[in-house]
Amino acid sequence: MSYSTEENSNSISATSETIQGESLTVEQAIANLKGSDLGLRFYAAWWLGRFRVNEGEAVTRLITALEDEDDRTPEGGYPLRRNAARALGKIGDEQAVNPLIESLKCSDFYVREAAAQSLEMLGDPNSVPPLVELLEKGLENSSTQENLHITDNLNAVIATPGSNPNPLESHNEFIKSPEKKLISEPDFKEPYDAIIEALGTLGATQKIPLIKPFLEHPIPRIQYATARAMYQLTGETSYGEILVRALEVDDLQLRRTALSDLGAIGYMGAAEAISETLAENSLKLISLKGLLEREIKENSTEKLSEDAIGVMNLMDSLL
C-alpha cells in the first residue's frame, strides 16, 4: 500500500511532537487517548495498536475515536480515525467489526482503506457485503441486484449453525455468471487494493465476477491485489504468475508490492523469482517466509517437503 504526501506528513509530524516524551504505559496511552491534545491522542492510538493492547477500555476508546471530529487536516482528512482503525485491526477484538464497517462510509479515503485492511485482519464474513458495496463503485451499472441478494442469502446460510458447510458448491451457476466490467473511466476514489485483498482473505468466492475485472485496472498495485485475491479464491497458478512477472518491472515499489503479495498467498512457484528479483534481501526473506509457512501448514508431516527445503536454502543464500 502507498500513502499520499498528506498521509505521510501527518503521521511524521504527530509522532515527532510526542515521541520525545517518556515511554508510555498502557494506562498513560489510554489517558492520552481520552485527552484533548491532538498529537498525544494520535500517538496513543498508534501505540495501542503497535503493542496490540487488547484491554477493554483501550478497545472502547479506539472505537470511540473512529467518530472523532476534532483532528482534521486542511484537506478534510481524519488522522486520529486512521490510526484508530489500523490499531483495531492489529488488536483483533471482534467488537470492532461493526464500527469498522461503519468507517467504510467515512469521507476520508485513508480511513476507508484502514477500515478495509482491519476488517481483513478480523476475518468476519459479515464484512463482505459492505466491502462489495464499495467495490461496485468501480464497475459498470448492471442489473445484478437479484444475484447479489442470492449471495447475501448464501452468506446467511453459511453463518447458520447446522447448515451445509459449503453451500456454494450447489450454486456454481452464480459463480460462473457473466463477469462485470470496469467503468469506462476507471475510478480512483476508493481503496480498491485494500478492498480486494480483504475479499480474497475472507474467502468471498461468490464475488469472483465482481473482483476479476480489476485485473484490467490501470493502477498496477490494484492489478496485483486482484491477482492475489483470485489466486486465494481459485488456486489457479495463472494468477500467481501475474505476480511473478511483476517482480521484473522497473518500478522498485511495485516489485516490493509483488513480493508482499506473493508472501501473503504463499505461491511456491515464485520461490526462485523472489530470491532473484532486484529488491532488499530483508523483503525477499519475508516473502519467502510466507511461502515456507504455507508449505509447512499444508504438508504437516514430520519430514520437510522438497519445496520447503528448497525455500530454506534460498533463504540461507540471502543471509
Coordinates of C-alpha atoms in Angstrom, one line a residue:
M1 CA 0.0 0.0 0.0
S2 CA 1.2 3.5 -0.7
Y3 CA 0.2 6.7 1.1
S4 CA -0.2 10.3 -0.1
T5 CA 2.1 13.1 1.0
E6 CA -0.7 14.3 3.2
E7 CA -0.9 10.9 4.9
N8 CA 2.8 10.7 5.5
S9 CA 3.2 14.3 6.7
N10 CA 0.5 13.9 9.3
S11 CA 2.0 10.7 10.6
I12 CA 5.5 12.1 10.9
S13 CA 4.6 15.4 12.4
A14 CA 2.3 13.9 15.1
T15 CA 4.9 11.3 16.1
S16 CA 7.8 13.7 16.2
E17 CA 5.9 16.0 18.6
T18 CA 5.2 13.3 21.1
I19 CA 7.9 10.6 20.9
Q20 CA 10.4 12.7 22.7
G21 CA 8.5 12.3 25.9
E22 CA 8.7 9.5 28.4
S23 CA 7.9 6.0 27.4
L24 CA 4.1 5.3 27.6
T25 CA 2.4 2.8 29.8
V26 CA -1.0 1.3 28.9
E27 CA -2.7 3.5 31.4
Q28 CA -1.0 6.6 30.1
A29 CA -1.8 5.8 26.5
I30 CA -5.5 5.3 27.3
A31 CA -5.4 8.6 29.3
N32 CA -3.8 10.4 26.4
L33 CA -6.4 9.0 24.0
K34 CA -9.1 10.4 26.2
G35 CA -7.4 13.8 26.5
S36 CA -7.6 17.0 24.4
D37 CA -4.1 17.1 23.0
L38 CA -4.5 16.0 19.4
G39 CA -0.8 15.0 19.0
L40 CA -0.9 12.8 22.1
R41 CA -4.2 11.3 21.0
F42 CA -2.8 10.5 17.6
Y43 CA 0.3 8.8 19.0
A44 CA -1.7 6.9 21.7
A45 CA -3.9 5.3 19.1
W46 CA -0.8 4.3 17.1
W47 CA 0.9 3.0 20.3
L48 CA -2.0 0.9 21.4
G49 CA -2.1 -0.8 18.0
R50 CA 1.7 -1.2 17.8
F51 CA 1.7 -3.1 21.0
R52 CA -1.6 -4.8 20.4
V53 CA -3.1 -3.7 23.7
N54 CA -6.3 -5.8 23.9
E55 CA -7.8 -4.3 27.0
G56 CA -11.4 -3.4 27.3
E57 CA -11.0 0.4 27.9
A58 CA -8.4 0.7 25.1
V59 CA -10.6 -1.0 22.6
T60 CA -13.6 1.1 23.7
R61 CA -11.6 4.3 23.4
L62 CA -10.3 3.4 19.9
I63 CA -13.8 2.6 18.7
T64 CA -15.0 6.0 20.0
A65 CA -12.0 7.6 18.2
L66 CA -13.5 6.2 14.9
E67 CA -16.1 9.0 15.2
D68 CA -13.6 11.8 16.2
E69 CA -14.4 15.2 14.7
D70 CA -11.6 17.3 16.3
D71 CA -8.4 16.0 14.5
R72 CA -8.8 17.2 10.9
T73 CA -6.4 18.1 8.1
P74 CA -6.8 21.1 5.8
E75 CA -7.9 18.7 3.1
G76 CA -10.6 17.3 5.4
G77 CA -8.9 14.1 6.5
Y78 CA -9.2 12.4 9.9
P79 CA -5.8 11.4 11.1
L80 CA -6.9 10.0 14.5
R81 CA -9.6 7.9 12.9
R82 CA -7.0 6.4 10.6
N83 CA -4.8 5.4 13.4
A84 CA -7.7 4.1 15.5
A85 CA -8.9 2.0 12.5
R86 CA -5.4 0.5 12.0
A87 CA -5.0 -0.2 15.7
L88 CA -8.3 -2.1 16.0
G89 CA -7.3 -4.5 13.2
K90 CA -3.9 -5.2 14.9
I91 CA -5.6 -5.7 18.3
G92 CA -8.1 -8.2 16.8
D93 CA -11.1 -7.6 19.1
E94 CA -14.3 -8.7 17.3
Q95 CA -16.4 -5.9 18.8
A96 CA -14.6 -3.6 16.4
V97 CA -16.2 -5.2 13.4
N98 CA -19.4 -3.2 13.1
P99 CA -17.7 0.2 13.9
L100 CA -15.1 -0.5 11.2
I101 CA -17.9 -1.4 8.8
E102 CA -19.4 2.0 9.5
S103 CA -16.0 3.6 8.9
L104 CA -16.1 2.3 5.3
K105 CA -18.6 5.2 4.8
C106 CA -16.2 7.9 6.0
S107 CA -15.3 10.6 3.6
D108 CA -11.6 10.1 4.2
F109 CA -10.0 7.7 1.7
Y110 CA -7.4 6.6 4.2
V111 CA -9.9 5.8 6.9
R112 CA -11.8 3.6 4.4
E113 CA -8.5 2.0 3.4
A114 CA -7.5 1.4 7.1
A115 CA -11.0 0.0 7.9
A116 CA -10.8 -2.4 4.9
Q117 CA -7.4 -3.6 6.0
S118 CA -8.5 -4.1 9.6
L119 CA -11.7 -6.0 8.6
E120 CA -9.4 -8.3 6.6
M121 CA -7.4 -8.9 9.8
L122 CA -10.5 -9.5 11.9
G123 CA -11.9 -12.1 9.3
D124 CA -15.6 -11.7 10.0
P125 CA -17.7 -12.7 6.9
N126 CA -20.2 -10.0 7.8
S127 CA -17.7 -7.6 6.3
V128 CA -18.1 -9.0 2.8
P129 CA -21.4 -7.2 1.8
P130 CA -20.2 -3.7 2.8
L131 CA -16.8 -4.2 1.1
V132 CA -18.5 -5.4 -2.1
E133 CA -20.7 -2.3 -2.0
L134 CA -17.5 -0.1 -2.2
L135 CA -16.0 -2.4 -4.8
E136 CA -19.1 -2.0 -7.1
K137 CA -18.4 1.7 -7.4
G138 CA -15.6 0.8 -9.9
L139 CA -17.9 -1.4 -12.0
E140 CA -20.4 -0.6 -14.7
N141 CA -24.0 -0.4 -13.5
S142 CA -26.0 -3.6 -14.3
S143 CA -29.0 -5.5 -13.1
T144 CA -27.1 -7.6 -10.6
Q145 CA -29.3 -7.0 -7.5
E146 CA -31.1 -10.3 -7.7
N147 CA -27.8 -12.2 -7.9
L148 CA -26.4 -10.1 -5.0
H149 CA -29.5 -10.8 -3.0
I150 CA -28.9 -14.5 -3.6
T151 CA -25.3 -14.4 -2.4
D152 CA -26.2 -12.4 0.6
N153 CA -28.7 -15.1 1.5
L154 CA -25.9 -17.6 1.0
N155 CA -23.8 -15.7 3.5
A156 CA -26.6 -16.0 6.0
V157 CA -26.8 -19.8 5.3
I158 CA -23.0 -20.1 5.9
A159 CA -23.4 -18.4 9.2
T160 CA -26.3 -20.6 10.3
P161 CA -25.3 -23.4 12.7
G162 CA -26.0 -26.9 11.3
S163 CA -26.2 -25.6 7.7
N164 CA -24.4 -27.1 4.7
P165 CA -20.7 -26.3 5.4
N166 CA -20.2 -25.4 1.7
P167 CA -23.5 -24.3 0.2
L168 CA -21.7 -22.6 -2.6
E169 CA -21.0 -25.9 -4.2
S170 CA -24.6 -26.1 -5.2
H171 CA -24.6 -22.6 -6.6
N172 CA -21.9 -22.8 -9.3
E173 CA -24.3 -21.3 -11.8
F174 CA -23.8 -18.0 -9.9
I175 CA -20.1 -18.3 -9.7
K176 CA -20.0 -18.8 -13.4
S177 CA -22.2 -15.8 -14.1
P178 CA -21.0 -13.2 -16.7
E179 CA -18.1 -11.1 -15.5
K180 CA -18.7 -7.4 -14.9
K181 CA -16.7 -4.6 -16.5
L182 CA -14.8 -1.7 -15.1
I183 CA -16.5 1.7 -15.6
S184 CA -15.3 3.4 -18.8
E185 CA -13.3 6.0 -16.9
P186 CA -11.7 4.0 -14.0
D187 CA -12.5 5.3 -10.5
F188 CA -9.5 6.2 -8.3
K189 CA -11.6 7.3 -5.4
E190 CA -11.8 4.0 -3.5
P191 CA -9.0 1.9 -1.9
Y192 CA -9.7 -1.0 -4.3
D193 CA -6.5 -2.8 -3.5
A194 CA -7.3 -3.0 0.2
I195 CA -10.9 -3.9 -0.5
I196 CA -10.0 -6.7 -2.9
E197 CA -7.3 -8.1 -0.7
A198 CA -9.8 -8.3 2.2
L199 CA -12.3 -10.1 0.0
G200 CA -9.6 -12.6 -1.0
T201 CA -8.6 -13.3 2.6
L202 CA -12.2 -13.5 3.6
G203 CA -12.8 -16.3 1.0
A204 CA -15.5 -14.4 -0.9
T205 CA -15.7 -16.9 -3.7
Q206 CA -19.2 -15.9 -4.7
K207 CA -17.9 -12.4 -5.5
I208 CA -15.3 -13.6 -8.1
P209 CA -17.3 -12.0 -11.0
L210 CA -17.0 -8.6 -9.3
I211 CA -13.3 -9.0 -8.4
K212 CA -11.8 -10.3 -11.6
P213 CA -12.4 -7.2 -13.8
F214 CA -10.0 -5.3 -11.6
L215 CA -7.2 -7.2 -13.3
E216 CA -7.6 -4.6 -16.0
H217 CA -7.4 -1.6 -13.7
P218 CA -4.8 1.0 -14.8
I219 CA -3.1 1.1 -11.4
P220 CA -0.6 -1.8 -11.2
R221 CA -1.0 -2.4 -7.4
I222 CA -4.7 -2.9 -7.9
Q223 CA -4.0 -5.4 -10.6
Y224 CA -1.6 -7.2 -8.2
A225 CA -4.2 -7.1 -5.4
T226 CA -6.7 -8.7 -7.8
A227 CA -4.2 -11.4 -8.9
R228 CA -3.5 -12.1 -5.2
A229 CA -7.2 -12.4 -4.3
M230 CA -8.0 -14.5 -7.4
Y231 CA -5.2 -17.0 -6.5
Q232 CA -6.6 -17.2 -3.0
L233 CA -10.2 -17.8 -4.3
T234 CA -9.4 -20.2 -7.1
G235 CA -6.0 -21.7 -6.6
E236 CA -5.2 -21.1 -10.3
T237 CA -1.5 -20.7 -10.9
S238 CA -2.1 -18.2 -13.7
Y239 CA -2.8 -15.6 -11.1
G240 CA 0.3 -16.3 -9.1
E241 CA 2.3 -16.0 -12.4
I242 CA 1.0 -12.4 -12.8
L243 CA 2.7 -11.6 -9.6
V244 CA 5.9 -13.4 -10.6
R245 CA 6.1 -11.3 -13.8
A246 CA 5.6 -8.2 -11.6
L247 CA 8.9 -8.9 -10.0
E248 CA 10.6 -7.9 -13.3
V249 CA 9.0 -4.4 -13.6
D250 CA 11.3 -1.4 -13.5
D251 CA 9.5 0.3 -10.5
L252 CA 11.1 -0.9 -7.2
Q253 CA 8.0 0.0 -5.2
L254 CA 5.9 -2.3 -7.4
R255 CA 8.4 -5.1 -7.0
R256 CA 8.1 -4.7 -3.3
T257 CA 4.3 -4.8 -3.6
A258 CA 4.6 -8.1 -5.6
L259 CA 6.9 -9.5 -3.0
S260 CA 4.4 -8.8 -0.3
D261 CA 1.5 -10.3 -2.2
L262 CA 3.4 -13.5 -3.1
G263 CA 4.4 -14.0 0.5
A264 CA 0.8 -13.4 1.6
I265 CA -0.5 -16.1 -0.7
G266 CA 2.4 -18.5 -0.3
Y267 CA 2.8 -19.1 -4.0
M268 CA 5.5 -21.7 -4.2
G269 CA 6.1 -21.3 -7.9
A270 CA 7.6 -17.9 -7.2
A271 CA 10.4 -19.0 -4.9
E272 CA 13.3 -18.7 -7.4
A273 CA 12.0 -15.4 -8.8
I274 CA 11.6 -14.0 -5.3
S275 CA 15.2 -14.8 -4.5
E276 CA 16.5 -13.2 -7.7
T277 CA 14.4 -10.0 -8.0
L278 CA 16.1 -6.7 -7.5
A279 CA 14.9 -5.7 -4.1
E280 CA 16.1 -5.6 -0.5
N281 CA 17.1 -9.1 0.9
S282 CA 15.0 -8.4 4.0
L283 CA 11.8 -8.1 1.9
K284 CA 12.7 -11.2 -0.1
L285 CA 13.3 -13.1 3.1
I286 CA 9.9 -12.0 4.5
S287 CA 8.2 -13.1 1.2
L288 CA 10.0 -16.5 1.2
K289 CA 9.0 -17.0 4.9
G290 CA 5.3 -16.7 3.7
L291 CA 5.9 -19.4 1.2
L292 CA 7.6 -21.6 3.7
E293 CA 4.9 -21.2 6.3
R294 CA 2.2 -22.1 3.9
E295 CA 4.1 -25.2 2.6
I296 CA 4.6 -26.4 6.2
K297 CA 1.0 -25.8 7.1
E298 CA -0.4 -27.6 4.1
N299 CA 2.1 -30.5 4.4
S300 CA 2.2 -31.0 8.2
T301 CA 4.3 -34.2 8.3
E302 CA 7.4 -34.9 10.4
K303 CA 9.6 -34.7 7.2
L304 CA 10.1 -31.5 5.4
S305 CA 9.0 -31.5 1.7
E306 CA 11.4 -30.8 -1.1
D307 CA 9.8 -27.5 -1.7
A308 CA 10.2 -26.4 1.9
I309 CA 13.9 -27.4 1.9
G310 CA 14.4 -25.5 -1.4
V311 CA 12.9 -22.4 0.1
M312 CA 15.0 -22.7 3.2
N313 CA 18.1 -23.0 1.0
L314 CA 17.1 -19.8 -0.8
M315 CA 16.6 -18.0 2.4
D316 CA 20.1 -19.1 3.6
S317 CA 21.6 -17.7 0.4
L318 CA 20.1 -14.3 1.2
L319 CA 21.5 -14.1 4.7

